[in-house]
Every structure is written in structure tokens, then in C-alpha cells.
Amino acid sequence: MSDAMLLGVDLGAGSLKATIIGIEGTVQGEATVPIRTDMPKPGWSEQNPEDWYSGLCTAVPKAIKQSGVSAGALKAMSFSAGAHTPVLLDSNDQVIRPAILWSDLRSSGEARELLEMAKEEILRISFNLPAATWTLPQLLWLQRNEPDSVAAAKRLLIAKDYLRLRLTGEWHIDCVDAAGTMMADVRSNTWSPELYNLIDWDPLTLPPIVEPTRHIGNVSKRGASDSGLPEGLPVIAGTMDTAIETFGAGSINPGDGTIKLATAGTVCVVSDRSVAHRSVIDYPHVVPGRYFSITGTNSCASAHRWLCDLFYSPGTTKGAANIFEVMDLEASKVPAGSDGMLFHPYLSGERSPYWDEKLRADFIGVTMRHSRGHFVRALYEGIAFSLFDCNLCFKAEGLEMETVRLIGGGSKSATWSQIVCDVFGKPVSVPVNGDASFGAALLAGVGIGVFASEAEAVSQCVRVARVFEPNVERTALYRDLFEIYKDSQASLASINHRLFNFSLGQVGT
């Protein structure tokens, strides 16, 4: 199968991407289609699953065309998407309501209730503790606020599984995404009556659980007509985006760490122990017998875009390829520490390590000497500090990153990458291809036997584009500044809460 082509499809927070690779790991074709997010109320985030499928049917033909090969050259495909995102289907497999995203905060109250009700039981079985990002509290919110939607639901799917259902007609969930629902027993890879009974959820709506590399069906005649894929193309189950990005970046051994600078920022570390931690999120890894722990900050590249829209006018690139290069150039001219300016990146509340939807972002220490380049560098540094803050949760649980790989759109910035390297004080490798659609394509190859194992896929296809080395003096400076970052975060938390309540009209609370 030396001429085999493999297709990976990833549904991200704001776009769907299709990537075609050869078995040596070279990208042959790719295409991206934007996906709209609706925010009908503050703190809510929803998407229409029909938009996902439309995006797939647009992106796949474009990727095939760019590759210069026929669709018939494809030998298998697989999927990834954000975890937790529930899709409810009725008896005719029609979408009942928009899908609630992982970033949605509406079920924060339900998450707190579940913590009080069954904290130890949930942790023991699911390896994690409830927060608004998980499916279990989201479903409890739906039961209370949209009971008709729940009553009509005959199938529950997570985002990528809806796309696969549309192409194949097959209904499954992989063990990693099943863990992300907070209704599965992670040790046995089975649905847990103790968990789904906490919210009286009907187990008949839950799909069969399989391994991420399972061949679960083939592209149907209808799916082929819609997407331009060949009828009968083998489809591999796939898994959640962070798991597949970690795999695609080459992080498969205990101690391998991955930092992601994307819409949200994440820090992951691989281990060979199945342990329920209290301060980090835990999942099964793509590699059988391995696990990965993850923490994350809500606002990363999304904060970068926000600052760009505020300070930089479209078209004013000053000879650079794009505005982001202008931002990077200006930030690179600012000294480490941004001349005493700090940024806390809580533009959408915060997940790890605070799990506090009432936190708010800030720039502090601003003076008249500060330029917009200072604001950009402070943003880079503040997000790096937030990720380092998350990383401390690993240390508290006895986990340690021995190697660091950097992925996501932010890794294209040499300035930002070096800041992350200096803040963490470790060498940082940037893979040639580090996105989830690339990892999904690799997984498709494992699923049909093109690669004998996940390790062989990584060895054969994952290559490093650049390595950053930490500067000892800057690392020491950043350690001192991080202490100020932490102290100011603690001092401002109560003020953030008061401002949050003020914004809701709860003056004086």
C-alpha cells in the first residue's frame, strides 16, 4: 500500500479541516471551512450539527482537488472533534437542538450540584470531577430547562460521531470520548449505571463503545454522493481532538508533554498509570494501556484574535505577510517582562486551575510608556503563565513533563514559542504537522493496518520542524514575574466576582 492516501477530518471550535496524507506523513492536500458559533446568552456557546456536515462536504472535495489525486486513492479516513459536545437525535435521526460546546458555562450550577451529590463516586468511576465543560451536567441542564428535547432524544452522540453517522449510518463512540461524557467507567470502557442514573438518563440512547482504531463502517452511497468520497471507503472510529493531537505530535510515551496554543490553550502529559486525579482532567490515550492528563486555559488564540481586532486595522501589514506577523514583530522588540505589564487571560472565565466562570481578564501595570507591542507581548506572556500555572497541577499529582512538544496556530509565532520555552524552562519541539486532522489521518492508517501500531505511525510520519532552547536568564526573570502573576490573580479574584455580579445587575453582591 505504498501509494495509499489517508484522510483525517477534524471539527475544531471555529472550523472544520480535512487533511490528506501519504503513508510517509507528507500532507498532500488540505482544506478548511469556517463553522459558526452562536452565543444566544452570555456564557452560552452552541453550534448547529448540520453546519458541521455541510462543512465536511465542502472541505473534503477541496482537499481531494488540492492533493491532485483521485478520491479512489484514499484507503481510509477517521475523525476528531472537541470532546463533551452532545448531539441529540430523534427517532428519525434528526437533530433536535443545537449542540452545546465544551466552552459553554450554562451548566455550572448543575456541575456544583453533582459535586455535592456524588463527588467521590464520580471521581472513582470517571477519573474526573464535574464542571460545566462535561456532558453529564450539560444533560442535567437540558432535562431541567428543555425537557421536551430530552424526551424526544433516541440517540446521544458526541460531535465527531454525528459526522461519522452521516457518512456511514453507523452509531458508535470511542472509549476516549465516552470518558468525556462523564457517564462511562474508564477502567472497563463500559457505560456506568451509577453515573447515568445520577441524572436519570436513558441508557438506550447511549452508543456502543469501541477503540479509536476500530473499523466501524464504510462510506455509504448517500455519504459518497454528499461528500465526494468513494462509496465503501473504510471509516475508522477516531477520537477527541486533544487525544489525537497528542498522538499526532508524537507524544506517546510516559513523560511526553504537549502544549497547545489554539482557541483554548492546553497542557498534556502522557502516563502509563490509570489514576483519578483531583486537580487535572484524565483520559485514556490513543495508545492502548496509556493515559494522558490535561489542563487548560479557556482563552489563548481567541485572546490573540481579540487583541488583534482591537489594536490592528485590516490591511496595515507594513510589508509583512499578515497582521499577525506585524503583531509578532512588535512583540519581539519588547523586552521580557513587558516593562512591568501583566495579563491574566480570563476573557471567558477560566477552567484549570481555578474552575471559576466569574474570573475576568486584565492588563495590570499599564503606564504611558507602554505601546501596543507591549500589550501583545504581555498577552503572550500571560497565556504562557496561565499554562505554566496549569502545569503546576501535574506536579501536585506526581506527574512530570520530561519532553515538550508545541502545537496549534500559536506555535507559528517564533516569539510566542520562545516565550513558552523560557517560561517552562525546557527545550520545546515544534512538529512539522501538529493539528488534529493530521493525527486523525495517522489513526486511519493504524486502523486499516498501513501502520502496524501507533508507535510505528509516529516513527514513520512525525517530524520536527524546529527546536527552541530556553534562555536561563529569561527563565529566572519569568519565575520572579510568575510570582507576581499569581499574587495579583489571587488579589483580584474577589473583585472579578463583584464585577461579574455587577454585569448581571446583582449590585452589591
PDB file of N, CA and C in Angstrom, residues 346-415:
ATOM      1  N   TYR A 346      -8.330  35.720  31.307  1.00  0.00           N
ATOM      2  CA  TYR A 346      -9.622  35.125  31.656  1.00  0.00           C
ATOM      3  C   TYR A 346     -10.775  35.821  30.924  1.00  0.00           C
ATOM      4  N   LEU A 347     -10.659  35.886  29.611  1.00  0.00           N
ATOM      5  CA  LEU A 347     -11.685  36.562  28.811  1.00  0.00           C
ATOM      6  C   LEU A 347     -13.003  35.798  28.782  1.00  0.00           C
ATOM      7  N   SER A 348     -12.955  34.503  29.066  1.00  0.00           N
ATOM      8  CA  SER A 348     -14.165  33.665  29.082  1.00  0.00           C
ATOM      9  C   SER A 348     -14.253  32.890  30.392  1.00  0.00           C
ATOM     10  N   GLY A 349     -13.980  33.570  31.520  1.00  0.00           N
ATOM     11  CA  GLY A 349     -13.862  32.836  32.763  1.00  0.00           C
ATOM     12  C   GLY A 349     -12.627  31.955  32.687  1.00  0.00           C
ATOM     13  N   GLU A 350     -12.519  30.970  33.560  1.00  0.00           N
ATOM     14  CA  GLU A 350     -11.352  30.107  33.497  1.00  0.00           C
ATOM     15  C   GLU A 350     -11.669  28.701  33.956  1.00  0.00           C
ATOM     16  N   ARG A 351     -11.008  27.762  33.289  1.00  0.00           N
ATOM     17  CA  ARG A 351     -11.043  26.367  33.715  1.00  0.00           C
ATOM     18  C   ARG A 351      -9.869  26.150  34.678  1.00  0.00           C
ATOM     19  N   SER A 352      -8.968  25.247  34.322  1.00  0.00           N
ATOM     20  CA  SER A 352      -7.858  24.935  35.213  1.00  0.00           C
ATOM     21  C   SER A 352      -6.950  26.162  35.378  1.00  0.00           C
ATOM     22  N   PRO A 353      -6.373  26.367  36.555  1.00  0.00           N
ATOM     23  CA  PRO A 353      -6.561  25.545  37.756  1.00  0.00           C
ATOM     24  C   PRO A 353      -7.618  26.074  38.706  1.00  0.00           C
ATOM     25  N   TYR A 354      -8.437  27.059  38.251  1.00  0.00           N
ATOM     26  CA  TYR A 354      -9.356  27.736  39.172  1.00  0.00           C
ATOM     27  C   TYR A 354     -10.811  27.307  39.031  1.00  0.00           C
ATOM     28  N   TRP A 355     -11.201  26.861  37.821  1.00  0.00           N
ATOM     29  CA  TRP A 355     -12.577  26.417  37.582  1.00  0.00           C
ATOM     30  C   TRP A 355     -13.571  27.461  38.090  1.00  0.00           C
ATOM     31  N   ASP A 356     -13.410  28.656  37.558  1.00  0.00           N
ATOM     32  CA  ASP A 356     -14.179  29.804  38.053  1.00  0.00           C
ATOM     33  C   ASP A 356     -14.673  30.618  36.866  1.00  0.00           C
ATOM     34  N   GLU A 357     -15.968  30.493  36.574  1.00  0.00           N
ATOM     35  CA  GLU A 357     -16.527  31.201  35.427  1.00  0.00           C
ATOM     36  C   GLU A 357     -16.639  32.703  35.669  1.00  0.00           C
ATOM     37  N   LYS A 358     -16.417  33.159  36.905  1.00  0.00           N
ATOM     38  CA  LYS A 358     -16.553  34.580  37.227  1.00  0.00           C
ATOM     39  C   LYS A 358     -15.235  35.356  37.097  1.00  0.00           C
ATOM     40  N   LEU A 359     -14.127  34.672  36.824  1.00  0.00           N
ATOM     41  CA  LEU A 359     -12.869  35.390  36.644  1.00  0.00           C
ATOM     42  C   LEU A 359     -12.925  36.243  35.377  1.00  0.00           C
ATOM     43  N   ARG A 360     -12.206  37.357  35.397  1.00  0.00           N
ATOM     44  CA  ARG A 360     -12.187  38.274  34.263  1.00  0.00           C
ATOM     45  C   ARG A 360     -10.738  38.594  33.892  1.00  0.00           C
ATOM     46  N   ALA A 361     -10.528  38.905  32.608  1.00  0.00           N
ATOM     47  CA  ALA A 361      -9.188  39.229  32.120  1.00  0.00           C
ATOM     48  C   ALA A 361      -8.789  40.636  32.549  1.00  0.00           C
ATOM     49  N   ASP A 362      -7.474  40.893  32.525  1.00  0.00           N
ATOM     50  CA  ASP A 362      -6.987  42.229  32.839  1.00  0.00           C
ATOM     51  C   ASP A 362      -5.588  42.428  32.295  1.00  0.00           C
ATOM     52  N   PHE A 363      -5.252  43.667  32.034  1.00  0.00           N
ATOM     53  CA  PHE A 363      -3.874  44.108  31.887  1.00  0.00           C
ATOM     54  C   PHE A 363      -3.580  44.975  33.108  1.00  0.00           C
ATOM     55  N   ILE A 364      -2.527  44.674  33.844  1.00  0.00           N
ATOM     56  CA  ILE A 364      -2.177  45.482  35.008  1.00  0.00           C
ATOM     57  C   ILE A 364      -0.740  45.966  34.875  1.00  0.00           C
ATOM     58  N   GLY A 365      -0.468  47.096  35.534  1.00  0.00           N
ATOM     59  CA  GLY A 365       0.856  47.699  35.447  1.00  0.00           C
ATOM     60  C   GLY A 365       1.032  48.585  34.236  1.00  0.00           C
ATOM     61  N   VAL A 366      -0.076  48.990  33.601  1.00  0.00           N
ATOM     62  CA  VAL A 366      -0.003  49.775  32.357  1.00  0.00           C
ATOM     63  C   VAL A 366       0.429  51.216  32.663  1.00  0.00           C
ATOM     64  N   THR A 367       1.380  51.712  31.892  1.00  0.00           N
ATOM     65  CA  THR A 367       1.819  53.101  32.006  1.00  0.00           C
ATOM     66  C   THR A 367       1.853  53.725  30.617  1.00  0.00           C
ATOM     67  N   MET A 368       2.146  55.003  30.566  1.00  0.00           N
ATOM     68  CA  MET A 368       2.182  55.704  29.290  1.00  0.00           C
ATOM     69  C   MET A 368       3.370  55.291  28.421  1.00  0.00           C
ATOM     70  N   ARG A 369       4.330  54.583  29.004  1.00  0.00           N
ATOM     71  CA  ARG A 369       5.481  54.116  28.211  1.00  0.00           C
ATOM     72  C   ARG A 369       5.128  52.891  27.379  1.00  0.00           C
ATOM     73  N   HIS A 370       4.005  52.273  27.669  1.00  0.00           N
ATOM     74  CA  HIS A 370       3.670  51.017  27.005  1.00  0.00           C
ATOM     75  C   HIS A 370       3.021  51.250  25.641  1.00  0.00           C
ATOM     76  N   SER A 371       3.521  50.538  24.635  1.00  0.00           N
ATOM     77  CA  SER A 371       2.997  50.595  23.268  1.00  0.00           C
ATOM     78  C   SER A 371       2.101  49.386  23.017  1.00  0.00           C
ATOM     79  N   ARG A 372       1.514  49.315  21.836  1.00  0.00           N
ATOM     80  CA  ARG A 372       0.672  48.154  21.549  1.00  0.00           C
ATOM     81  C   ARG A 372       1.509  46.872  21.460  1.00  0.00           C
ATOM     82  N   GLY A 373       2.797  47.002  21.092  1.00  0.00           N
ATOM     83  CA  GLY A 373       3.678  45.836  21.117  1.00  0.00           C
ATOM     84  C   GLY A 373       3.828  45.266  22.516  1.00  0.00           C
ATOM     85  N   HIS A 374       3.823  46.157  23.535  1.00  0.00           N
ATOM     86  CA  HIS A 374       3.857  45.684  24.916  1.00  0.00           C
ATOM     87  C   HIS A 374       2.611  44.861  25.239  1.00  0.00           C
ATOM     88  N   PHE A 375       1.477  45.313  24.739  1.00  0.00           N
ATOM     89  CA  PHE A 375       0.234  44.576  25.008  1.00  0.00           C
ATOM     90  C   PHE A 375       0.281  43.181  24.378  1.00  0.00           C
ATOM     91  N   VAL A 376       0.845  43.097  23.179  1.00  0.00           N
ATOM     92  CA  VAL A 376       0.940  41.789  22.520  1.00  0.00           C
ATOM     93  C   VAL A 376       1.875  40.876  23.305  1.00  0.00           C
ATOM     94  N   ARG A 377       3.058  41.394  23.670  1.00  0.00           N
ATOM     95  CA  ARG A 377       3.996  40.540  24.407  1.00  0.00           C
ATOM     96  C   ARG A 377       3.419  40.145  25.773  1.00  0.00           C
ATOM     97  N   ALA A 378       2.760  41.083  26.443  1.00  0.00           N
ATOM     98  CA  ALA A 378       2.145  40.758  27.733  1.00  0.00           C
ATOM     99  C   ALA A 378       1.081  39.686  27.572  1.00  0.00           C
ATOM    100  N   LEU A 379       0.348  39.722  26.460  1.00  0.00           N
ATOM    101  CA  LEU A 379      -0.632  38.676  26.195  1.00  0.00           C
ATOM    102  C   LEU A 379       0.059  37.330  25.996  1.00  0.00           C
ATOM    103  N   TYR A 380       1.124  37.296  25.191  1.00  0.00           N
ATOM    104  CA  TYR A 380       1.884  36.056  25.007  1.00  0.00           C
ATOM    105  C   TYR A 380       2.365  35.522  26.356  1.00  0.00           C
ATOM    106  N   GLU A 381       2.944  36.418  27.160  1.00  0.00           N
ATOM    107  CA  GLU A 381       3.496  36.008  28.443  1.00  0.00           C
ATOM    108  C   GLU A 381       2.404  35.573  29.409  1.00  0.00           C
ATOM    109  N   GLY A 382       1.293  36.306  29.423  1.00  0.00           N
ATOM    110  CA  GLY A 382       0.206  35.961  30.336  1.00  0.00           C
ATOM    111  C   GLY A 382      -0.395  34.600  30.039  1.00  0.00           C
ATOM    112  N   ILE A 383      -0.538  34.267  28.766  1.00  0.00           N
ATOM    113  CA  ILE A 383      -1.070  32.947  28.408  1.00  0.00           C
ATOM    114  C   ILE A 383      -0.049  31.867  28.755  1.00  0.00           C
ATOM    115  N   ALA A 384       1.243  32.147  28.521  1.00  0.00           N
ATOM    116  CA  ALA A 384       2.284  31.188  28.912  1.00  0.00           C
ATOM    117  C   ALA A 384       2.279  30.978  30.426  1.00  0.00           C
ATOM    118  N   PHE A 385       2.089  32.062  31.201  1.00  0.00           N
ATOM    119  CA  PHE A 385       1.994  31.931  32.659  1.00  0.00           C
ATOM    120  C   PHE A 385       0.774  31.103  33.057  1.00  0.00           C
ATOM    121  N   SER A 386      -0.339  31.331  32.384  1.00  0.00           N
ATOM    122  CA  SER A 386      -1.544  30.563  32.697  1.00  0.00           C
ATOM    123  C   SER A 386      -1.317  29.075  32.441  1.00  0.00           C
ATOM    124  N   LEU A 387      -0.648  28.749  31.344  1.00  0.00           N
ATOM    125  CA  LEU A 387      -0.353  27.341  31.045  1.00  0.00           C
ATOM    126  C   LEU A 387       0.648  26.763  32.046  1.00  0.00           C
ATOM    127  N   PHE A 388       1.608  27.574  32.467  1.00  0.00           N
ATOM    128  CA  PHE A 388       2.551  27.118  33.492  1.00  0.00           C
ATOM    129  C   PHE A 388       1.825  26.915  34.821  1.00  0.00           C
ATOM    130  N   ASP A 389       0.871  27.783  35.120  1.00  0.00           N
ATOM    131  CA  ASP A 389       0.028  27.640  36.307  1.00  0.00           C
ATOM    132  C   ASP A 389      -0.726  26.304  36.246  1.00  0.00           C
ATOM    133  N   CYS A 390      -1.251  25.982  35.066  1.00  0.00           N
ATOM    134  CA  CYS A 390      -1.913  24.690  34.872  1.00  0.00           C
ATOM    135  C   CYS A 390      -0.934  23.537  35.076  1.00  0.00           C
ATOM    136  N   ASN A 391       0.284  23.705  34.572  1.00  0.00           N
ATOM    137  CA  ASN A 391       1.285  22.647  34.675  1.00  0.00           C
ATOM    138  C   ASN A 391       1.623  22.312  36.118  1.00  0.00           C
ATOM    139  N   LEU A 392       1.505  23.278  37.018  1.00  0.00           N
ATOM    140  CA  LEU A 392       1.777  23.018  38.429  1.00  0.00           C
ATOM    141  C   LEU A 392       0.809  21.987  39.002  1.00  0.00           C
ATOM    142  N   CYS A 393      -0.377  21.882  38.391  1.00  0.00           N
ATOM    143  CA  CYS A 393      -1.327  20.857  38.831  1.00  0.00           C
ATOM    144  C   CYS A 393      -0.755  19.463  38.598  1.00  0.00           C
ATOM    145  N   PHE A 394      -0.005  19.278  37.500  1.00  0.00           N
ATOM    146  CA  PHE A 394       0.622  17.978  37.244  1.00  0.00           C
ATOM    147  C   PHE A 394       1.604  17.628  38.358  1.00  0.00           C
ATOM    148  N   LYS A 395       2.422  18.607  38.718  1.00  0.00           N
ATOM    149  CA  LYS A 395       3.421  18.365  39.756  1.00  0.00           C
ATOM    150  C   LYS A 395       2.754  17.960  41.068  1.00  0.00           C
ATOM    151  N   ALA A 396       1.619  18.594  41.363  1.00  0.00           N
ATOM    152  CA  ALA A 396       0.898  18.259  42.588  1.00  0.00           C
ATOM    153  C   ALA A 396       0.379  16.835  42.571  1.00  0.00           C
ATOM    154  N   GLU A 397       0.173  16.272  41.378  1.00  0.00           N
ATOM    155  CA  GLU A 397      -0.345  14.913  41.244  1.00  0.00           C
ATOM    156  C   GLU A 397       0.772  13.903  40.959  1.00  0.00           C
ATOM    157  N   GLY A 398       2.023  14.346  41.044  1.00  0.00           N
ATOM    158  CA  GLY A 398       3.139  13.438  40.818  1.00  0.00           C
ATOM    159  C   GLY A 398       3.445  13.160  39.365  1.00  0.00           C
ATOM    160  N   LEU A 399       2.965  14.020  38.464  1.00  0.00           N
ATOM    161  CA  LEU A 399       3.226  13.881  37.033  1.00  0.00           C
ATOM    162  C   LEU A 399       4.261  14.926  36.610  1.00  0.00           C
ATOM    163  N   GLU A 400       5.104  14.571  35.660  1.00  0.00           N
ATOM    164  CA  GLU A 400       6.149  15.487  35.226  1.00  0.00           C
ATOM    165  C   GLU A 400       6.330  15.397  33.720  1.00  0.00           C
ATOM    166  N   MET A 401       6.396  16.569  33.053  1.00  0.00           N
ATOM    167  CA  MET A 401       6.709  16.598  31.632  1.00  0.00           C
ATOM    168  C   MET A 401       8.218  16.485  31.453  1.00  0.00           C
ATOM    169  N   GLU A 402       8.655  15.435  30.783  1.00  0.00           N
ATOM    170  CA  GLU A 402      10.081  15.260  30.512  1.00  0.00           C
ATOM    171  C   GLU A 402      10.465  15.848  29.160  1.00  0.00           C
ATOM    172  N   THR A 403       9.540  15.814  28.201  1.00  0.00           N
ATOM    173  CA  THR A 403       9.735  16.450  26.900  1.00  0.00           C
ATOM    174  C   THR A 403       8.544  17.347  26.627  1.00  0.00           C
ATOM    175  N   VAL A 404       8.738  18.348  25.769  1.00  0.00           N
ATOM    176  CA  VAL A 404       7.650  19.281  25.449  1.00  0.00           C
ATOM    177  C   VAL A 404       7.542  19.440  23.944  1.00  0.00           C
ATOM    178  N   ARG A 405       6.354  19.214  23.413  1.00  0.00           N
ATOM    179  CA  ARG A 405       6.045  19.497  22.014  1.00  0.00           C
ATOM    180  C   ARG A 405       5.009  20.606  21.975  1.00  0.00           C
ATOM    181  N   LEU A 406       5.172  21.541  21.064  1.00  0.00           N
ATOM    182  CA  LEU A 406       4.295  22.703  20.961  1.00  0.00           C
ATOM    183  C   LEU A 406       3.512  22.631  19.661  1.00  0.00           C
ATOM    184  N   ILE A 407       2.175  22.713  19.763  1.00  0.00           N
ATOM    185  CA  ILE A 407       1.313  22.628  18.588  1.00  0.00           C
ATOM    186  C   ILE A 407       0.289  23.755  18.619  1.00  0.00           C
ATOM    187  N   GLY A 408      -0.550  23.812  17.587  1.00  0.00           N
ATOM    188  CA  GLY A 408      -1.579  24.839  17.495  1.00  0.00           C
ATOM    189  C   GLY A 408      -1.101  26.032  16.692  1.00  0.00           C
ATOM    190  N   GLY A 409      -2.053  26.883  16.313  1.00  0.00           N
ATOM    191  CA  GLY A 409      -1.729  28.028  15.474  1.00  0.00           C
ATOM    192  C   GLY A 409      -0.707  28.955  16.098  1.00  0.00           C
ATOM    193  N   GLY A 410      -0.716  29.076  17.432  1.00  0.00           N
ATOM    194  CA  GLY A 410       0.229  29.959  18.100  1.00  0.00           C
ATOM    195  C   GLY A 410       1.669  29.525  17.960  1.00  0.00           C
ATOM    196  N   SER A 411       1.895  28.229  17.669  1.00  0.00           N
ATOM    197  CA  SER A 411       3.265  27.729  17.523  1.00  0.00           C
ATOM    198  C   SER A 411       3.929  28.266  16.260  1.00  0.00           C
ATOM    199  N   LYS A 412       3.158  28.892  15.371  1.00  0.00           N
ATOM    200  CA  LYS A 412       3.748  29.512  14.187  1.00  0.00           C
ATOM    201  C   LYS A 412       4.506  30.790  14.531  1.00  0.00           C
ATOM    202  N   SER A 413       4.213  31.344  15.702  1.00  0.00           N
ATOM    203  CA  SER A 413       4.888  32.556  16.153  1.00  0.00           C
ATOM    204  C   SER A 413       6.182  32.176  16.861  1.00  0.00           C
ATOM    205  N   ALA A 414       7.319  32.587  16.296  1.00  0.00           N
ATOM    206  CA  ALA A 414       8.603  32.291  16.928  1.00  0.00           C
ATOM    207  C   ALA A 414       8.734  32.999  18.271  1.00  0.00           C
ATOM    208  N   THR A 415       8.195  34.219  18.354  1.00  0.00           N
ATOM    209  CA  THR A 415       8.277  34.973  19.609  1.00  0.00           C
ATOM    210  C   THR A 415       7.488  34.287  20.705  1.00  0.00           C
TER     211      THR A 415
END
